[in-house]
Amino acid sequence: WGAVTGATKYEIYRSTDGKSFSKYVTTTKTAYTNSKLTEGKTYYYKVRALAVVKNTSVYSVFSSVKSAKMSEAYADITWKFKDGVLTISGKGKMPDYDADWSPWYYYSDQITEVVIEDGVTSIGVQAFDCCYSLTSITIPSSVTSIGGFAFYCSSLTSITIPSSVTSIGDFAFNNCDRLTSITIPSSVTSIGDRAFSDCSSLTSINVSSNNTAYTSIDGVLYNKAMTKLICCPGAKTDVTIPSSVTSIGGFAFYCSSLTSITIPSSVTSIGNRAFFNCCNLANVYYRGTETQWANISIGSYNYPLTDATIHHNYTGNTGITWTLKDGVLTISGNGKMPDYEGAAPWSDYSDEITKVVINYGVTSIGNLALCGCNNLTSIALPNSVTNIGNSAFAACRTLKSIIIPSNVTSIGDYAFYDCSSLTNVFYRGTVAQWEKISMGNDNENLTNATIHYNFTGNITWTLKDGVLTISGIGKMPDYEADWPPWYYNSDQITKVVIEDGVTSIGIEAFDGCSSLTSVTIPSSVTSIGGFAFYCKSIKDVYYRGTEAQWANIIIGSYNSCLTNATIHYNYTGA
């Protein structure tokens, strides 16, 4: 039976006439095997859950009644153990060992091989539980069922299930850490809950094409109709779920290696703890809308799924997804960004976009992609980008700087048209590489800007006539472990101008600049490291943002020389 949230125990009631029931046993598990029954007799069972709340027992309603007729008595099973090999012989069913230890239990840590001889028709519940040294097992074609918890064997590397087996019990191969693959024959019609759970090395569950109950795609186990995902192998790192799937079963992904998953919009339910152990899951690519995602029934203890980054409206394995939050547009995916001949999907929010993050994997900037983003001041393109489309940055009138990778081979017509503020282009290639780029028409705002060739980082600097100018996009390095590159000219620096796009000032960046009297800081800076301005001669700070923005900057210790200077807010000069 299925687990009940909050339950600590389950009470099993039994009857021989289907009417008069009495409590038979209490268990903490969700399965129980009733042994030593009378052959030919029918038994009736019902179950209820028990929880203790404030020292008071609280019971669920009873389950529906299930019946079973005892048609075959267990056979006498014999066994012998020698030199690490456990041999099991006999005719008929192997007993279940959930109520007591198996007779070979005290040899468990010595058993390296199990041979089950022909004639044995089942593998009992917990038969080889705790056989941690077991590496191989031989199962004859006479076996038709494998009991729950049968193999709790962390050293088992492979197993062949014969085509005679029709059922595999709950947790049958749970915690088989070294098992890398398993094949389900056509004969299997029943697989219990979490049969392959916590198998951290399992890369594939393969199902015979002739099986009428189950199938597998890319090693993942589904029902035959492919409407339910039952189990994903524990070693999978990336999974794409087919569009036919409507539900993901409980404990389906017990995968600590899983980092990304693609979920179709057809999924309407996700079972309890389906992603419970997916501690490395970072990205969920969802093929539906944010509204559709919100309508999925997601069971309890799935926080690794819900805490991951959800990429809504995902269009394919090489598609592009985007999110917009607090003015930051993040574009992710693998492959080409579409060309937006009408308008990009985020174009309605152009005036809200103050920063754009394009993640590695995106290989092109589509036509009209960021056209008209009037509050965008800087952007860094990842090294995966090879093409910038027509009008990609047209009318980005506040764009001042851009990092372009050396892999770019073409820049489309009007790509930087009306980018009137563009002054710095940080190019990661040589002059010769830049000159080979296929440059479209009307890109003078780009080509007339200052091109910084062979750019290897996010920050560059020049020193001329006592003015140190620092340009780039992103964080300035910290210099507590080594001198900054301008250190040997420190006594010549009288003015520092930090250009827009730089987001932090590094630790000890200008420590020792004894002649420094003025500093120009852009509104893009959000943090200033400790000892950055340990310079007693500073008199004026020209800040290009508001007083409120200045108050939000994180300023490290020993920067009183900066904070005690005269701060000129909203500075617009050179």
Coordinates of C-alpha atoms in Angstrom, one line a residue, residues 31-511:
A31 CA 4.4 -3.9 2.7
Y32 CA 3.8 -7.1 4.7
T33 CA 4.0 -10.8 3.8
N34 CA 1.7 -13.1 5.6
S35 CA 3.4 -16.5 5.9
K36 CA 2.4 -20.0 7.2
L37 CA -1.1 -19.9 5.7
T38 CA -3.4 -22.8 5.0
E39 CA -3.3 -24.1 1.5
G40 CA -6.6 -23.5 -0.4
K41 CA -8.0 -21.0 2.1
T42 CA -9.0 -17.4 1.3
Y43 CA -7.8 -14.6 3.5
Y44 CA -9.1 -11.0 3.6
Y45 CA -7.1 -7.9 4.6
K46 CA -7.6 -4.2 5.3
V47 CA -5.1 -1.6 6.5
R48 CA -5.3 1.7 8.4
A49 CA -2.6 4.2 9.2
L50 CA -1.7 5.4 12.7
A51 CA -0.1 8.7 13.7
V52 CA 0.6 10.1 17.2
V53 CA -0.5 13.7 17.7
K54 CA 0.2 15.3 21.1
N55 CA 0.4 11.9 22.7
T56 CA -2.9 10.9 21.2
S57 CA -3.3 8.1 18.6
V58 CA -5.0 9.3 15.4
Y59 CA -6.2 6.7 12.8
S60 CA -7.0 6.9 9.1
V61 CA -10.0 5.3 7.6
F62 CA -9.5 1.7 6.5
S63 CA -8.3 0.8 3.1
S64 CA -10.5 -1.2 0.8
V65 CA -10.6 -5.0 1.5
K66 CA -8.2 -7.2 -0.5
S67 CA -8.4 -10.9 -0.6
A68 CA -6.0 -13.7 -1.6
K69 CA -6.3 -17.4 -1.8
M70 CA -3.4 -19.6 -0.6
S71 CA -2.9 -21.9 -3.6
E72 CA 0.6 -23.2 -3.0
A73 CA 2.5 -23.9 0.2
Y74 CA 6.1 -22.9 0.5
A75 CA 8.6 -25.6 -0.4
D76 CA 11.4 -26.8 1.8
I77 CA 14.4 -24.7 0.8
T78 CA 17.9 -25.9 1.6
W79 CA 21.1 -23.9 1.5
K80 CA 24.8 -24.2 2.0
F81 CA 27.6 -21.7 2.3
K82 CA 31.2 -22.3 1.3
D83 CA 34.1 -20.1 0.3
G84 CA 31.9 -17.0 -0.1
V85 CA 29.3 -18.8 -2.3
L86 CA 25.7 -19.2 -1.0
T87 CA 23.9 -22.0 -2.9
I88 CA 20.1 -22.3 -2.5
S89 CA 18.2 -25.4 -3.6
G90 CA 14.7 -26.8 -3.4
K91 CA 11.4 -26.9 -5.2
G92 CA 8.8 -24.1 -4.9
K93 CA 8.8 -20.7 -3.1
M94 CA 11.5 -19.4 -1.0
P95 CA 10.2 -18.1 2.3
D96 CA 9.9 -14.4 3.1
Y97 CA 12.2 -13.1 5.7
D98 CA 10.6 -9.8 6.8
A99 CA 9.4 -11.3 10.1
D100 CA 12.7 -13.0 10.9
W101 CA 16.3 -13.1 9.6
S102 CA 17.2 -15.5 6.8
P103 CA 19.1 -18.6 8.0
W104 CA 22.2 -17.3 6.2
Y105 CA 21.9 -13.8 7.7
Y106 CA 24.9 -14.3 10.0
Y107 CA 27.1 -14.9 6.9
S108 CA 25.8 -11.8 5.1
D109 CA 29.1 -9.9 5.1
Q110 CA 31.0 -13.0 3.8
I111 CA 28.7 -13.8 0.9
T112 CA 30.2 -12.7 -2.4
E113 CA 28.2 -14.9 -4.8
V114 CA 24.7 -16.4 -4.7
V115 CA 23.6 -19.4 -6.9
I116 CA 19.9 -20.2 -6.9
E117 CA 19.3 -23.6 -8.4
D118 CA 16.5 -24.6 -10.8
G119 CA 13.3 -25.5 -9.0
V120 CA 13.2 -22.5 -6.7
T121 CA 10.2 -20.4 -7.8
S122 CA 10.6 -17.1 -5.9
I123 CA 13.2 -14.9 -4.2
G124 CA 11.8 -14.1 -0.7
V125 CA 11.3 -10.7 0.9
Q126 CA 14.6 -9.5 2.3
A127 CA 16.3 -12.7 1.2
F128 CA 19.7 -11.0 0.6
D129 CA 19.2 -7.8 2.6
C130 CA 22.6 -6.6 4.0
C131 CA 24.7 -8.9 1.8
Y132 CA 27.1 -6.0 1.3
S133 CA 29.8 -8.1 -0.3
L134 CA 27.6 -9.8 -2.8
T135 CA 28.8 -9.0 -6.4
S136 CA 27.0 -11.6 -8.5
I137 CA 23.9 -13.8 -8.5
T138 CA 22.6 -16.6 -10.7
I139 CA 18.8 -16.7 -11.0
P140 CA 17.2 -19.8 -12.7
S141 CA 14.3 -19.7 -15.2
S142 CA 12.1 -21.3 -12.6
V143 CA 11.9 -18.1 -10.6
T144 CA 8.7 -16.1 -11.2
S145 CA 8.9 -13.4 -8.5
I146 CA 11.5 -11.3 -6.7
G147 CA 10.3 -10.1 -3.3
G148 CA 10.5 -6.7 -1.7
F149 CA 13.9 -5.6 -0.3
A150 CA 15.4 -8.8 -1.8
F151 CA 18.7 -7.1 -2.8
Y152 CA 20.0 -4.5 -0.4
C153 CA 23.4 -5.1 -1.7
S154 CA 25.8 -2.2 -2.2
S155 CA 28.5 -4.3 -4.1
L156 CA 26.2 -5.9 -6.7
T157 CA 27.3 -4.7 -10.1
S158 CA 25.1 -6.7 -12.4
I159 CA 22.1 -9.0 -12.5
T160 CA 20.2 -10.9 -15.1
I161 CA 16.5 -11.3 -14.6
P162 CA 15.2 -14.3 -16.4
S163 CA 12.2 -14.1 -18.7
S164 CA 10.2 -16.2 -16.2
V165 CA 9.9 -13.4 -13.7
T166 CA 6.5 -11.6 -13.6
S167 CA 6.8 -9.4 -10.6
I168 CA 9.5 -7.4 -8.8
G169 CA 8.7 -6.2 -5.3
D170 CA 8.9 -2.9 -3.5
F171 CA 12.5 -1.7 -2.9
A172 CA 13.7 -5.0 -4.5
F173 CA 17.1 -3.4 -5.6
N174 CA 17.1 -0.4 -3.3
N175 CA 20.5 0.9 -2.4
C176 CA 22.4 -1.2 -4.9
D177 CA 25.0 1.5 -5.3
R178 CA 27.2 -0.2 -7.9
L179 CA 24.5 -1.6 -10.1
T180 CA 25.0 0.2 -13.5
S181 CA 22.2 -1.2 -15.6
I182 CA 19.3 -3.6 -15.5
T183 CA 17.1 -5.2 -18.1
I184 CA 13.4 -5.9 -17.5
P185 CA 12.2 -8.9 -19.6
S186 CA 8.9 -9.1 -21.5
S187 CA 7.4 -11.3 -18.8
V188 CA 7.4 -8.7 -16.0
T189 CA 3.9 -7.2 -15.4
S190 CA 4.4 -5.7 -11.9
I191 CA 7.2 -3.5 -10.5
G192 CA 6.8 -2.4 -6.9
D193 CA 7.4 1.1 -5.5
R194 CA 11.0 2.3 -5.4
A195 CA 12.2 -1.0 -6.8
F196 CA 15.4 0.7 -8.1
S197 CA 15.5 3.6 -5.7
D198 CA 18.9 5.0 -4.5
C199 CA 20.9 3.1 -7.0
S200 CA 23.4 5.9 -7.5
S201 CA 25.5 4.3 -10.3
L202 CA 22.5 3.1 -12.3
T203 CA 22.6 4.7 -15.8
S204 CA 19.8 2.8 -17.6
I205 CA 16.7 0.7 -16.9
N206 CA 16.1 -1.2 -20.2
V207 CA 12.8 -2.9 -21.0
S208 CA 12.2 -5.6 -23.6
S209 CA 10.2 -4.2 -26.5
N210 CA 7.8 -7.1 -26.1
N211 CA 6.8 -6.1 -22.6
T212 CA 3.1 -5.2 -22.4
A213 CA 3.2 -3.3 -19.1
Y214 CA 6.4 -1.2 -19.3
T215 CA 8.7 0.6 -21.6
S216 CA 11.9 2.7 -21.4
I217 CA 13.2 5.7 -23.3
D218 CA 16.8 6.7 -22.9
G219 CA 17.0 4.3 -19.9
V220 CA 14.1 5.9 -18.0
L221 CA 11.2 3.6 -17.0
Y222 CA 7.6 4.4 -18.0
N223 CA 4.3 2.6 -18.2
K224 CA 3.6 1.1 -21.6
A225 CA 1.3 3.9 -22.6
M226 CA 4.1 6.4 -21.6
T227 CA 1.7 8.5 -19.6
K228 CA 3.5 8.0 -16.3
L229 CA 7.2 8.2 -15.5
I230 CA 7.9 5.5 -13.0
C231 CA 11.7 5.6 -12.3
C232 CA 14.7 7.5 -13.5
P233 CA 18.2 5.8 -13.0
G234 CA 20.1 7.4 -10.2
A235 CA 23.2 8.3 -12.2
K236 CA 21.3 10.4 -14.8
T237 CA 22.4 14.0 -15.1
D238 CA 20.0 15.3 -17.7
V239 CA 16.5 14.0 -18.6
T240 CA 14.0 15.0 -21.2
I241 CA 10.5 13.7 -20.5
P242 CA 8.3 12.9 -23.6
S243 CA 5.2 15.0 -24.3
S244 CA 2.9 12.0 -23.7
V245 CA 3.6 11.9 -20.0
T246 CA 0.9 13.3 -17.7
S247 CA 2.3 12.2 -14.3
I248 CA 5.6 11.7 -12.5
G249 CA 5.4 9.0 -9.8
G250 CA 6.5 9.4 -6.2
F251 CA 10.2 8.9 -5.7
A252 CA 10.7 8.7 -9.5
F253 CA 13.9 10.8 -9.4
Y254 CA 16.1 9.6 -6.6
C255 CA 19.0 11.1 -8.5
S256 CA 21.7 13.1 -6.7
S257 CA 23.5 13.5 -10.0
L258 CA 20.6 15.2 -11.8
T259 CA 21.4 18.8 -12.8
S260 CA 18.7 19.6 -15.4
I261 CA 15.3 18.2 -16.6
T262 CA 12.9 19.1 -19.4
I263 CA 9.2 18.7 -18.4
P264 CA 6.4 18.9 -21.0
S265 CA 3.3 21.0 -20.5
S266 CA 1.3 17.7 -20.5
V267 CA 2.4 16.9 -17.0
T268 CA -0.4 17.6 -14.5
S269 CA 0.8 15.8 -11.4
I270 CA 4.1 15.1 -9.6
G271 CA 4.1 12.6 -6.8
N272 CA 5.4 13.0 -3.2
R273 CA 9.2 13.1 -3.0
A274 CA 9.5 12.6 -6.7
F275 CA 12.6 14.9 -6.7
F276 CA 13.4 14.5 -3.0
N277 CA 17.1 13.5 -3.3
C278 CA 17.9 15.7 -6.3
C279 CA 20.3 18.0 -4.4
N280 CA 22.1 19.2 -7.5
L281 CA 19.1 20.0 -9.7
A282 CA 19.7 23.5 -11.0
N283 CA 17.6 24.0 -14.1
V284 CA 14.0 22.9 -15.0
Y285 CA 13.1 23.5 -18.6
Y286 CA 9.3 23.6 -18.7
R287 CA 7.5 23.6 -22.1
G288 CA 4.5 25.4 -20.8
T289 CA 3.6 28.8 -19.4
E290 CA 4.2 30.1 -15.9
T291 CA 0.4 29.8 -15.3
Q292 CA 0.4 26.1 -16.4
W293 CA 3.4 25.4 -14.1
A294 CA 1.5 26.9 -11.2
N295 CA -1.5 24.5 -11.9
I296 CA 0.6 21.3 -11.7
S297 CA -0.3 19.3 -8.6
I298 CA 3.1 18.9 -6.9
G299 CA 3.4 16.5 -4.0
S300 CA 5.2 17.1 -0.8
Y301 CA 9.0 17.2 -0.3
N302 CA 9.8 18.3 -3.8
Y303 CA 11.8 21.4 -2.9
P304 CA 14.8 20.5 -5.0
L305 CA 12.4 20.8 -8.0
T306 CA 10.6 24.0 -6.9
D307 CA 13.8 25.7 -5.7
A308 CA 15.6 25.1 -9.0
T309 CA 15.5 27.8 -11.8
I310 CA 12.3 27.2 -13.8
H311 CA 12.7 28.2 -17.4
H312 CA 9.1 28.6 -18.7
N313 CA 8.1 28.5 -22.3
Y314 CA 11.0 26.2 -23.2
T315 CA 10.8 25.4 -26.9
G316 CA 13.3 22.6 -27.4
N317 CA 16.7 21.0 -26.6
T318 CA 18.4 23.8 -28.5
G319 CA 15.8 26.4 -27.6
I320 CA 16.1 29.6 -25.7
T321 CA 14.4 30.5 -22.5
W322 CA 14.3 33.8 -20.6
T323 CA 13.3 35.3 -17.3
L324 CA 12.9 38.9 -16.2
K325 CA 13.2 39.8 -12.5
D326 CA 14.1 43.1 -10.9
G327 CA 15.1 44.6 -14.2
V328 CA 17.5 41.7 -15.0
L329 CA 16.8 39.9 -18.3
T330 CA 18.4 36.5 -18.2
I331 CA 18.6 34.5 -21.5
S332 CA 19.6 30.9 -21.3
G333 CA 19.7 27.7 -23.5
N334 CA 21.8 26.0 -26.1
G335 CA 22.0 27.0 -29.7
K336 CA 20.7 30.0 -31.8
M337 CA 18.5 32.6 -30.5
P338 CA 15.5 33.0 -32.8
D339 CA 15.3 36.0 -35.1
Y340 CA 12.5 38.3 -33.9
E341 CA 11.2 39.8 -37.1
G342 CA 8.2 41.3 -35.2
A343 CA 9.3 41.7 -31.6
A344 CA 11.2 39.7 -29.0
P345 CA 9.0 38.1 -26.3
W346 CA 10.4 40.5 -23.7
S347 CA 10.0 43.7 -25.9
D348 CA 7.0 44.8 -23.9
Y349 CA 9.3 45.2 -20.9
S350 CA 12.1 47.0 -22.7
D351 CA 11.9 50.1 -20.5
E352 CA 12.3 47.9 -17.4
I353 CA 15.4 46.1 -18.5
T354 CA 18.5 47.6 -16.9
K355 CA 20.8 44.5 -17.2
V356 CA 21.0 41.6 -19.6
V357 CA 22.7 38.3 -18.7
I358 CA 23.3 36.0 -21.7
N359 CA 24.4 32.6 -20.4
Y360 CA 27.1 30.4 -22.2
G361 CA 25.4 28.1 -24.7
V362 CA 23.6 30.8 -26.6
T363 CA 25.3 31.0 -30.0
S364 CA 23.6 34.0 -31.6
I365 CA 21.9 37.3 -30.8
G366 CA 18.7 37.2 -32.9
N367 CA 17.4 40.0 -35.1
L368 CA 15.8 42.8 -33.0
A369 CA 16.6 40.8 -29.9
L370 CA 17.4 43.8 -27.6
C371 CA 16.3 46.6 -29.8
G372 CA 15.1 49.7 -27.9
C373 CA 16.3 48.6 -24.4
N374 CA 16.8 52.2 -23.5
N375 CA 18.0 51.6 -19.9
L376 CA 20.7 49.1 -20.8
T377 CA 24.2 50.6 -20.2
S378 CA 26.5 47.6 -20.7
I379 CA 26.5 43.9 -21.8
A380 CA 28.9 41.0 -22.0
L381 CA 28.4 38.4 -24.7
P382 CA 29.5 34.9 -23.8
N383 CA 32.2 33.2 -25.8
S384 CA 29.6 30.8 -27.3
V385 CA 28.1 33.7 -29.5
T386 CA 29.2 33.6 -33.1
N387 CA 26.6 35.9 -34.7
I388 CA 24.9 39.2 -33.9
G389 CA 21.7 39.7 -35.9
N390 CA 20.2 42.6 -37.7
S391 CA 19.1 45.5 -35.4
A392 CA 20.0 43.3 -32.4
F393 CA 21.0 46.4 -30.3
A394 CA 19.4 49.1 -32.4
A395 CA 18.2 52.2 -30.4
C396 CA 19.9 51.1 -27.2
R397 CA 20.7 54.8 -26.7
T398 CA 22.3 54.4 -23.2
L399 CA 24.5 51.5 -24.1
K400 CA 28.0 52.6 -23.3
S401 CA 30.1 49.4 -23.4
I402 CA 30.0 45.8 -24.7
I403 CA 32.2 42.8 -24.6
I404 CA 32.3 40.9 -27.9
P405 CA 34.0 37.4 -28.1
S406 CA 36.5 36.5 -30.7
N407 CA 34.2 33.8 -32.0
V408 CA 31.9 36.3 -33.6
T409 CA 32.1 36.1 -37.4
S410 CA 29.2 38.3 -38.5
I411 CA 27.4 41.4 -37.3
G412 CA 24.1 42.2 -39.1
D413 CA 22.8 45.4 -40.6
Y414 CA 21.8 48.1 -38.1
A415 CA 22.9 45.9 -35.2
F416 CA 24.2 48.9 -33.3
Y417 CA 22.2 51.6 -35.1
D418 CA 21.4 54.6 -32.9
C419 CA 23.6 53.4 -30.1
S420 CA 24.7 57.0 -29.6
S421 CA 26.3 56.5 -26.2
L422 CA 28.5 53.5 -27.2
T423 CA 32.1 54.4 -26.4
N424 CA 33.9 51.2 -25.5
V425 CA 34.0 47.9 -27.3
F426 CA 36.0 45.2 -25.5
Y427 CA 37.0 42.6 -28.1
R428 CA 38.5 39.3 -27.0
G429 CA 40.4 38.8 -30.3
T430 CA 43.1 40.5 -32.3
V431 CA 43.0 43.4 -34.7
A432 CA 43.3 40.9 -37.6
Q433 CA 40.3 38.9 -36.3
W434 CA 38.2 42.0 -35.9
E435 CA 38.9 43.1 -39.4
K436 CA 37.7 39.7 -40.7
I437 CA 34.2 40.0 -39.1
S438 CA 31.5 40.4 -41.7
M439 CA 30.2 43.8 -40.7
G440 CA 26.7 44.9 -41.8
N441 CA 25.5 48.3 -42.9
D442 CA 25.0 51.3 -40.5
N443 CA 27.1 50.1 -37.6
E444 CA 29.2 53.3 -37.3
N445 CA 28.3 53.6 -33.6
L446 CA 30.1 50.3 -33.1
T447 CA 33.1 50.8 -35.4
N448 CA 33.7 54.4 -34.2
A449 CA 33.9 53.4 -30.6
T450 CA 37.2 52.7 -28.9
I451 CA 38.0 49.1 -29.6
H452 CA 40.0 47.4 -26.9
Y453 CA 41.6 44.4 -28.6
N454 CA 42.9 41.2 -27.0
F455 CA 40.6 41.8 -24.0
T456 CA 41.2 38.9 -21.5
G457 CA 39.2 40.0 -18.5
N458 CA 36.3 42.2 -17.6
I459 CA 38.4 45.2 -16.6
T460 CA 41.0 47.4 -18.5
W461 CA 42.9 50.5 -17.5
T462 CA 44.8 53.4 -19.0
L463 CA 46.9 56.1 -17.3
K464 CA 47.5 59.4 -19.0
D465 CA 48.5 62.8 -17.6
G466 CA 47.8 61.6 -14.0
V467 CA 44.3 60.3 -14.9
L468 CA 43.7 56.6 -14.3
T469 CA 40.7 55.4 -16.3
I470 CA 39.2 52.0 -15.5
S471 CA 36.8 50.5 -18.0
G472 CA 35.0 47.2 -18.5
I473 CA 32.0 45.2 -17.5
G474 CA 31.5 43.4 -14.1
K475 CA 33.7 43.1 -11.0
M476 CA 37.1 44.6 -10.6
P477 CA 39.5 42.0 -9.1
D478 CA 40.6 42.2 -5.4
Y479 CA 44.3 43.0 -4.9
E480 CA 45.0 41.9 -1.3
A481 CA 47.1 39.0 -2.6
D482 CA 49.0 41.0 -5.3
W483 CA 49.6 44.6 -6.3
P484 CA 47.1 46.1 -8.8
P485 CA 48.6 46.6 -12.3
W486 CA 48.9 50.4 -11.8
Y487 CA 50.7 50.0 -8.5
Y488 CA 54.2 51.2 -9.7
N489 CA 52.6 54.4 -11.0
S490 CA 50.6 55.0 -7.8
D491 CA 52.4 58.3 -6.9
Q492 CA 51.5 59.7 -10.3
I493 CA 47.8 59.1 -10.1
T494 CA 45.9 62.3 -9.2
K495 CA 42.5 61.4 -10.6
V496 CA 40.6 58.1 -11.0
V497 CA 37.7 57.8 -13.4
I498 CA 35.8 54.5 -13.2
E499 CA 33.5 54.1 -16.3
D500 CA 30.0 52.8 -16.3
G501 CA 29.8 49.0 -16.5
V502 CA 32.2 48.3 -13.6
T503 CA 30.1 46.8 -10.8
S504 CA 32.7 46.6 -7.9
I505 CA 35.9 48.3 -6.8
G506 CA 38.4 45.7 -5.6
I507 CA 40.0 45.3 -2.2
E508 CA 43.1 47.6 -1.9
A509 CA 42.6 48.9 -5.4
F510 CA 44.0 52.4 -4.8
D511 CA 45.7 51.8 -1.5

